[in-house]
């Protein structure tokens, strides 16, 4: 029960009488000499249609002078609440007359009673007065504390508490009585209530918005906010000002540390605070300055980013072994900054990239430059692909030319020599023996009825590994096979080689664009139409992007824009990779849901990506029929210095593949068509739905606690890698109401903050706490009420 419910019930209970021996009271008089209850009256007018107020004539708000009140209870005046009369029976509630500025004694002294009150004086005899058991008028504090007719709560009695209590009355009315029992209610409690129930949030809002925040508060709320700051933080917003508050926030001393931690929970909510701290003089640094001593100052983080940028740029002049060592030392010095608020605000991009640069340094320490084809494949499948993934992730972390240049220098220092060495060894093996992928007439792998093939253009091995990892954690059954692409590693050649109709395809000696033909008719597969017809002629259904099929027969479909993104955007493609992988994942799941037993994921080739451009190599155009980034069709009879290889579809057609990781076109960040592990070794894999969900991870939400509009929650079971979100509709990510979805820490805990400038719009609304993985799948959920109130 809310306080307002108990208050209205107690007021109405004053009219209870024994009809056998008593007449019904004409009204209930509510004297309030100190006008303590006045701020509650607007709320009570909505709750009590029988309530009328002594004051200036304003019938719309049920207010009027004494004589008007007499007319109301006599049933002579029609009001919005109906007609009240002394003889009204049934369910008609007894009129309640609120008398601000009037005491019980004022009415009793009839002869001295002011003229404006005399029409009410005799009602003390025909009516009843709502008063304490000791006949004193009810004060707010008395109503809270009294066990006889009041709430029986523990409330302080000092003057500051009384003032805060009266100011916060209109908010106090909605408090649940059961939640107040056992608490000591003092001025801090009432000031906090008046300030909106979350003084730390209000302090951060004031630091962020300044005068705009104050103008949005009524005088009582602002006064309560100031009193809270003074009593809890030793800080006076009015006298000390915003700059002093920002300085104390950055210093994080004493009671200000929790305020700083609260800011760090949702820094994007307070966008102006960093700039206000930035304008202040930072405490002087010394040799012991760390993230713990100066990490709250954006100037300190910016200085470290500038230092790191200079150090990374300096790696351009370092040999690979030395560059690796320097990167690992930089990681030791700067890694802690990834835990600072500035990383979340995008102001520590180089520190974020450094994590991946350190992984790149470790994975490129040993080049894949020895052994057979099988040795190279084994080494690349075991850990070599992680170097490619680390380089891609490092590039994805940064924006801006200055940061890009610094990361480029680091990547080129350790990654480019590693790529070069590995590629040259692979090329040496191919020149000395037959290339493993040179099997143009090999019969296609068997695909059974009820299975389909999903072709993904440019699904490099490291991306395939990421996709397989996601699918495995979702409990799909996976089997993978490493295969060597056709040569040259371009879509025109490689896509037909992984198709189920490759035995019906051949190449003509005169073809110069690396596109084979239908073996029987000699029709080129260029343009896609002939390929689709060939598939259809061999009982393969080709599904377009909007089709899923019905799970019968065999089908071929295509998805993905990896290769297109690379050619169009170069290194900028790195930031689009997560979205592309999600798109592929969703397509696989949609096909399985449509009824296909197994989805065979196949790709054509990989690619090279190097910020700052791959090395250039000269090959005169006059000597070639076609020249692409990493491959060229050499004119018949032309003499070139480049190593020549056999075209996959016709060994009589000789092609040039660029040496090492060089390009025949200068300035390319992204290229393929040549011979390297990254371009030539790919993964084909099969995905089937799990036979049962018994192996599904077990996670549960074990504890939920609301503090204002922050939700602190804990999880049990297998929660590693999960994140917490709050949604209005559990299955709709678009209905999320939090500032940021938060990863669970090592103890399974997280705190999320409701994202709404006017929290009152959401407070009390039903919602769901959900635990999701990186792909958005829900692993656990629990009902909640935003703000923790019903």
Coordinates of N, CA and C in Angstrom, one line a residue, residues 34-37 39 139-142 144 155-172 185-195 218-225 227-228 230:
X34 N -0.3 25.1 9.8 CA 1.0 25.3 9.2 C 1.0 25.1 7.7
X35 N -0.1 24.8 7.1 CA -0.2 24.5 5.6 C 0.8 23.4 5.2
X36 N 1.1 22.5 6.1 CA 2.1 21.5 5.8 C 1.6 20.6 4.6
X37 N 0.3 20.3 4.6 CA -0.2 19.3 3.6 C -0.6 20.0 2.3
X39 N 1.0 21.0 -0.4 CA 1.6 20.5 -1.6 C 1.0 19.2 -2.1
X139 N 0.2 16.7 11.8 CA 1.3 17.2 11.0 C 1.8 16.0 10.2
X140 N 2.6 16.3 9.2 CA 3.2 15.3 8.4 C 4.0 14.3 9.2
X141 N 4.9 14.9 10.0 CA 5.8 14.1 10.8 C 5.0 13.2 11.8
X142 N 4.0 13.8 12.4 CA 3.2 13.0 13.3 C 2.5 11.8 12.6
X144 N 3.6 10.3 10.0 CA 4.6 9.2 9.7 C 4.9 8.4 10.9
X155 N 11.2 8.1 11.8 CA 11.6 9.3 11.2 C 12.3 10.3 12.2
X156 N 13.4 10.9 11.7 CA 14.1 11.9 12.5 C 13.2 13.1 12.8
X157 N 13.5 13.8 13.8 CA 12.6 14.9 14.2 C 13.3 16.3 14.2
X158 N 14.5 16.4 13.7 CA 15.2 17.6 13.6 C 14.6 18.5 12.6
X159 N 14.9 19.8 12.7 CA 14.3 20.8 11.8 C 14.6 20.6 10.4
X160 N 15.8 20.2 10.1 CA 16.2 20.0 8.6 C 15.4 18.8 8.0
X161 N 15.2 17.8 8.9 CA 14.4 16.7 8.4 C 13.0 17.1 8.1
X162 N 12.4 17.9 9.1 CA 11.0 18.4 8.9 C 10.9 19.2 7.6
X163 N 11.9 20.1 7.3 CA 11.9 20.9 6.1 C 11.9 20.0 4.9
X164 N 12.9 19.1 4.9 CA 13.0 18.2 3.7 C 11.8 17.3 3.5
X165 N 11.2 16.9 4.6 CA 9.9 16.1 4.6 C 8.8 16.9 3.9
X166 N 8.6 18.1 4.3 CA 7.5 18.9 3.8 C 7.8 19.2 2.3
X167 N 9.0 19.4 1.9 CA 9.3 19.7 0.5 C 9.1 18.5 -0.4
X168 N 9.4 17.3 0.2 CA 9.3 16.1 -0.6 C 8.0 15.4 -0.5
X169 N 7.0 16.0 0.1 CA 5.7 15.3 0.4 C 5.0 14.8 -0.8
X170 N 5.0 15.6 -1.9 CA 4.3 15.1 -3.1 C 4.9 13.9 -3.7
X171 N 6.2 13.7 -3.5 CA 6.8 12.5 -4.0 C 6.7 11.3 -3.0
X172 N 6.7 11.7 -1.7 CA 6.6 10.7 -0.7 C 5.2 9.9 -0.7
X185 N 14.3 7.3 8.5 CA 14.0 8.4 7.5 C 14.5 9.7 8.0
X186 N 15.6 10.2 7.4 CA 16.2 11.5 7.8 C 16.2 12.4 6.6
X187 N 16.9 13.6 6.8 CA 16.8 14.6 5.8 C 17.5 14.1 4.5
X188 N 18.5 13.3 4.6 CA 19.1 12.7 3.3 C 18.1 11.9 2.6
X189 N 17.3 11.1 3.3 CA 16.3 10.3 2.6 C 15.3 11.2 1.9
X190 N 14.8 12.2 2.6 CA 13.8 13.0 2.0 C 14.3 13.9 0.9
X191 N 15.5 14.4 1.0 CA 16.1 15.2 0.0 C 16.4 14.4 -1.3
X192 N 16.8 13.1 -1.0 CA 17.1 12.2 -2.2 C 15.8 11.9 -2.9
X193 N 14.7 11.7 -2.1 CA 13.4 11.5 -2.7 C 13.0 12.7 -3.5
X194 N 13.1 13.8 -3.0 CA 12.7 15.1 -3.7 C 13.5 15.3 -4.9
X195 N 14.8 14.9 -4.9 CA 15.7 15.1 -6.0 C 15.4 14.1 -7.1
X218 N 12.0 22.4 -10.1 CA 11.3 23.4 -9.4 C 12.2 23.9 -8.2
X219 N 11.9 25.0 -7.6 CA 12.8 25.5 -6.5 C 13.0 24.5 -5.4
X220 N 11.9 23.8 -5.0 CA 12.1 22.8 -3.9 C 13.0 21.6 -4.3
X221 N 12.9 21.2 -5.5 CA 13.8 20.1 -6.0 C 15.2 20.6 -6.1
X222 N 15.5 21.8 -6.5 CA 16.8 22.3 -6.6 C 17.4 22.4 -5.2
X223 N 16.6 22.9 -4.3 CA 17.1 23.1 -2.9 C 17.4 21.7 -2.3
X224 N 16.6 20.7 -2.6 CA 16.9 19.4 -2.1 C 18.2 18.8 -2.7
X225 N 18.4 19.1 -3.9 CA 19.6 18.6 -4.6 C 20.9 19.3 -4.0
X227 N 21.1 20.5 -0.9 CA 21.3 20.0 0.4 C 22.0 18.6 0.4
X228 N 21.6 17.7 -0.6 CA 22.2 16.4 -0.7 C 23.7 16.5 -1.0
X230 N 25.6 18.9 -0.3 CA 26.4 19.5 0.8 C 26.5 18.4 1.9

